[in-house]
């Protein structure tokens, strides 16, 4: 069965510090992974997809098949990055992790 | 721009009432999904549909049913609401070959008293 694990419920950092939100997955085939973000009082939206190898709002994520991970990183956190982040794994039934709440303090 | 709308932002119902949550999307998406979002539990899939008149159970279908009579509309039904169904309900839609690239509605905060 496919599974997504986000080990941290809450991540608290100061502005300008690096941030890494962890995501580990379990999947027997070739995985496709995504990060979603939900800012306060806004709808959940797609942040980035691993196949695009893109950087959105300074965030990047690299798929590491050896470690079965897809961690989301940003070198310098901003206050506006404070949000709920979900990692998701493609499948016939998409699987979401439980989410990590990122708080960036001024 | 994809628009996914949900009939209510906030809803308060009594235990035992039948509750309808409506979701409409305007992008001709084949796939539609219903989730509930609870703190610490993340997004849990209730039901999904990959075509009109088609429905499939997700991870937590108990106490819920769905209806998809038209491509753009996907309804979630709570046959007899209970207090443990108090939650945020999210609807989403996507293209058939991109099931995980979903567009979400604003959510309905349901309180069952």
GROMACS .gro file of C-alpha atoms in nm:
model
  219
    1UNK     CA    1   0.000   0.000   0.000
    2UNK     CA    2   0.122   0.348  -0.073
    3UNK     CA    3   0.190   0.579   0.215
    4UNK     CA    4   0.316   0.930   0.279
    5UNK     CA    5   0.474   1.025   0.608
    6UNK     CA    6   0.539   1.376   0.727
    7UNK     CA    7   0.710   1.321   1.062
    8UNK     CA    8   0.677   1.677   1.192
    9UNK     CA    9   0.340   1.824   1.284
   10UNK     CA   10   0.497   2.162   1.352
   11UNK     CA   11   0.814   2.332   1.236
   12UNK     CA   12   0.907   2.664   1.387
   13UNK     CA   13   1.193   2.877   1.249
   14UNK     CA   14   1.308   3.237   1.245
   15UNK     CA   15   1.298   3.457   0.939
   16UNK     CA   16   1.608   3.407   0.727
   17UNK     CA   17   1.680   3.058   0.859
   18UNK     CA   18   1.684   2.756   0.626
   19UNK     CA   19   1.381   2.536   0.635
   20UNK     CA   20   1.330   2.172   0.544
   21UNK     CA   21   0.993   2.001   0.560
   22UNK     CA   22   1.032   1.627   0.554
   23UNK     CA   23   0.833   1.383   0.346
   24UNK     CA   24   0.891   1.010   0.315
   25UNK     CA   25   0.691   0.778   0.099
   26UNK     CA   26   0.625   0.412   0.043
   27UNK     CA   27   0.537   0.306  -0.310
   28UNK     CA   28   0.614  -0.001  -0.516
   29UNK     CA   29   0.622   0.163  -0.857
   30UNK     CA   30   0.780   0.476  -0.999
   31UNK     CA   31   0.666   0.755  -0.769
   32UNK     CA   32   0.538   1.098  -0.857
   33UNK     CA   33   0.529   1.340  -0.568
   34UNK     CA   34   0.383   1.680  -0.504
   35UNK     CA   35   0.379   1.949  -0.240
   36UNK     CA   36   0.065   2.142  -0.157
   37UNK     CA   37   0.037   2.454   0.058
   38UNK     CA   38  -0.250   2.611   0.248
   39UNK     CA   39  -0.206   2.966   0.372
   40UNK     CA   40  -0.428   3.096   0.647
   41UNK     CA   41  -0.787   3.137   0.527
   42UNK     CA   42  -0.697   3.031   0.173
   43UNK     CA   43  -0.769   2.718  -0.020
   44UNK     CA   44  -0.524   2.435  -0.056
   45UNK     CA   45  -0.314   2.476  -0.369
   46UNK     CA   46  -0.046   2.289  -0.554
   47UNK     CA   47   0.299   2.426  -0.477
   48UNK     CA   48   0.526   2.210  -0.686
   49UNK     CA   49   0.562   1.872  -0.854
   50UNK     CA   50   0.881   1.673  -0.863
   51UNK     CA   51   0.869   1.600  -1.234
   52UNK     CA   52   0.890   1.969  -1.311
   53UNK     CA   53   1.207   2.016  -1.108
   54UNK     CA   54   1.089   2.370  -1.051
   55UNK     CA   55   1.146   2.628  -0.782
   56UNK     CA   56   0.833   2.802  -0.661
   57UNK     CA   57   0.852   3.091  -0.414
   58UNK     CA   58   1.209   2.985  -0.343
   59UNK     CA   59   1.110   2.631  -0.250
   60UNK     CA   60   1.264   2.323  -0.410
   61UNK     CA   61   1.216   1.954  -0.354
   62UNK     CA   62   1.426   1.668  -0.483
   63UNK     CA   63   1.307   1.314  -0.513
   64UNK     CA   64   1.551   1.075  -0.348
   65UNK     CA   65   1.449   0.725  -0.446
   66UNK     CA   66   1.721   0.564  -0.236
   67UNK     CA   67   1.589   0.728   0.080
   68UNK     CA   68   1.229   0.735  -0.046
   69UNK     CA   69   1.210   1.101   0.041
   70UNK     CA   70   1.084   1.423  -0.113
   71UNK     CA   71   1.181   1.694   0.134
   72UNK     CA   72   1.080   2.054   0.071
   73UNK     CA   73   1.356   2.308   0.121
   74UNK     CA   74   1.407   2.679   0.124
   75UNK     CA   75   1.738   2.844   0.208
   76UNK     CA   76   1.594   3.157   0.371
   77UNK     CA   77   1.247   3.140   0.523
   78UNK     CA   78   1.013   3.438   0.503
   79UNK     CA   79   0.723   3.520   0.732
   80UNK     CA   80   0.482   3.477   0.442
   81UNK     CA   81   0.591   3.114   0.415
   82UNK     CA   82   0.396   3.039   0.732
   83UNK     CA   83   0.135   2.786   0.624
   84UNK     CA   84   0.030   2.424   0.630
   85UNK     CA   85   0.224   2.203   0.389
   86UNK     CA   86   0.113   1.866   0.259
   87UNK     CA   87   0.314   1.612   0.067
   88UNK     CA   88   0.118   1.397  -0.180
   89UNK     CA   89   0.191   1.082  -0.378
   90UNK     CA   90   0.036   1.007  -0.713
   91UNK     CA   91  -0.173   0.700  -0.742
   92UNK     CA   92  -0.512   0.593  -0.865
   93UNK     CA   93  -0.615   0.727  -0.527
   94UNK     CA   94  -0.386   1.017  -0.438
   95UNK     CA   95  -0.233   0.987  -0.095
   96UNK     CA   96  -0.166   1.288   0.124
   97UNK     CA   97   0.051   1.311   0.432
   98UNK     CA   98  -0.082   1.450   0.758
   99UNK     CA   99   0.072   1.788   0.697
  100UNK     CA  100   0.335   2.006   0.863
  101UNK     CA  101   0.253   2.346   0.999
  102UNK     CA  102   0.538   2.587   0.928
  103UNK     CA  103   0.565   2.896   1.144
  104UNK     CA  104   0.822   3.158   1.054
  105UNK     CA  105   0.888   3.405   1.333
  106UNK     CA  106   1.002   3.762   1.261
  107UNK     CA  107  -0.851   2.988  -1.405
  108UNK     CA  108  -1.002   2.678  -1.250
  109UNK     CA  109  -1.287   2.741  -1.017
  110UNK     CA  110  -1.405   2.490  -0.764
  111UNK     CA  111  -1.689   2.619  -0.555
  112UNK     CA  112  -1.861   2.474  -0.252
  113UNK     CA  113  -2.215   2.559  -0.157
  114UNK     CA  114  -2.144   2.683   0.195
  115UNK     CA  115  -1.843   2.810   0.385
  116UNK     CA  116  -2.000   2.742   0.724
  117UNK     CA  117  -2.278   2.506   0.816
  118UNK     CA  118  -2.432   2.415   1.150
  119UNK     CA  119  -2.655   2.110   1.169
  120UNK     CA  120  -2.814   1.903   1.442
  121UNK     CA  121  -2.739   1.540   1.516
  122UNK     CA  122  -2.948   1.313   1.298
  123UNK     CA  123  -3.010   1.565   1.022
  124UNK     CA  124  -2.942   1.480   0.661
  125UNK     CA  125  -2.674   1.711   0.524
  126UNK     CA  126  -2.588   1.791   0.164
  127UNK     CA  127  -2.255   1.945   0.067
  128UNK     CA  128  -2.236   2.056  -0.292
  129UNK     CA  129  -1.929   2.105  -0.507
  130UNK     CA  130  -1.917   2.249  -0.858
  131UNK     CA  131  -1.617   2.285  -1.090
  132UNK     CA  132  -1.605   2.473  -1.417
  133UNK     CA  133  -1.303   2.315  -1.587
  134UNK     CA  134  -1.464   2.006  -1.733
  135UNK     CA  135  -1.259   1.785  -1.502
  136UNK     CA  136  -1.346   1.418  -1.502
  137UNK     CA  137  -1.212   1.354  -1.153
  138UNK     CA  138  -1.369   1.486  -0.837
  139UNK     CA  139  -1.287   1.417  -0.473
  140UNK     CA  140  -1.422   1.475  -0.125
  141UNK     CA  141  -1.187   1.500   0.173
  142UNK     CA  142  -1.221   1.588   0.534
  143UNK     CA  143  -0.946   1.788   0.696
  144UNK     CA  144  -0.882   1.754   1.068
  145UNK     CA  145  -0.589   1.888   1.272
  146UNK     CA  146  -0.323   1.624   1.314
  147UNK     CA  147  -0.495   1.386   1.074
  148UNK     CA  148  -0.436   1.576   0.753
  149UNK     CA  149  -0.651   1.514   0.448
  150UNK     CA  150  -0.850   1.195   0.445
  151UNK     CA  151  -1.025   1.082   0.130
  152UNK     CA  152  -1.394   1.011   0.175
  153UNK     CA  153  -1.512   0.936  -0.179
  154UNK     CA  154  -1.398   1.006  -0.530
  155UNK     CA  155  -1.541   0.989  -0.877
  156UNK     CA  156  -1.363   0.951  -1.208
  157UNK     CA  157  -1.672   0.988  -1.425
  158UNK     CA  158  -2.037   1.081  -1.415
  159UNK     CA  159  -2.244   0.828  -1.224
  160UNK     CA  160  -1.926   0.663  -1.104
  161UNK     CA  161  -1.817   0.669  -0.743
  162UNK     CA  162  -1.559   0.489  -0.539
  163UNK     CA  163  -1.496   0.469  -0.167
  164UNK     CA  164  -1.197   0.639  -0.022
  165UNK     CA  165  -1.034   0.573   0.311
  166UNK     CA  166  -1.316   0.684   0.541
  167UNK     CA  167  -1.651   0.640   0.361
  168UNK     CA  168  -1.853   0.527   0.664
  169UNK     CA  169  -2.143   0.759   0.736
  170UNK     CA  170  -2.118   0.930   0.397
  171UNK     CA  171  -2.252   0.884   0.047
  172UNK     CA  172  -2.204   1.078  -0.274
  173UNK     CA  173  -2.385   1.163  -0.592
  174UNK     CA  174  -2.251   1.260  -0.932
  175UNK     CA  175  -2.532   1.311  -1.179
  176UNK     CA  176  -2.349   1.574  -1.383
  177UNK     CA  177  -1.984   1.606  -1.469
  178UNK     CA  178  -1.941   1.941  -1.299
  179UNK     CA  179  -2.117   1.858  -0.973
  180UNK     CA  180  -2.022   1.622  -0.693
  181UNK     CA  181  -2.234   1.607  -0.380
  182UNK     CA  182  -2.142   1.467  -0.042
  183UNK     CA  183  -2.429   1.344   0.172
  184UNK     CA  184  -2.432   1.279   0.543
  185UNK     CA  185  -2.736   1.056   0.584
  186UNK     CA  186  -2.762   1.113   0.959
  187UNK     CA  187  -2.514   1.366   1.087
  188UNK     CA  188  -2.323   1.288   1.402
  189UNK     CA  189  -2.099   1.503   1.619
  190UNK     CA  190  -1.788   1.315   1.506
  191UNK     CA  191  -1.853   1.443   1.154
  192UNK     CA  192  -1.780   1.796   1.266
  193UNK     CA  193  -1.493   1.889   1.039
  194UNK     CA  194  -1.367   2.089   0.743
  195UNK     CA  195  -1.477   1.932   0.416
  196UNK     CA  196  -1.277   1.994   0.101
  197UNK     CA  197  -1.379   1.922  -0.253
  198UNK     CA  198  -1.124   1.891  -0.533
  199UNK     CA  199  -1.115   1.818  -0.904
  200UNK     CA  200  -0.853   1.719  -1.158
  201UNK     CA  201  -0.796   1.593  -1.510
  202UNK     CA  202  -0.803   1.215  -1.554
  203UNK     CA  203  -0.432   1.170  -1.619
  204UNK     CA  204  -0.333   1.404  -1.338
  205UNK     CA  205  -0.531   1.277  -1.045
  206UNK     CA  206  -0.287   1.414  -0.792
  207UNK     CA  207  -0.275   1.762  -0.946
  208UNK     CA  208  -0.591   1.874  -0.782
  209UNK     CA  209  -0.774   2.203  -0.762
  210UNK     CA  210  -0.943   2.256  -0.431
  211UNK     CA  211  -1.253   2.438  -0.324
  212UNK     CA  212  -1.252   2.681  -0.031
  213UNK     CA  213  -1.391   2.422   0.208
  214UNK     CA  214  -1.705   2.390   0.418
  215UNK     CA  215  -1.671   2.407   0.794
  216UNK     CA  216  -1.945   2.178   0.922
  217UNK     CA  217  -2.043   2.177   1.287
  218UNK     CA  218  -2.283   1.910   1.410
  219UNK     CA  219  -2.438   1.985   1.748
   0.00000   0.00000   0.00000
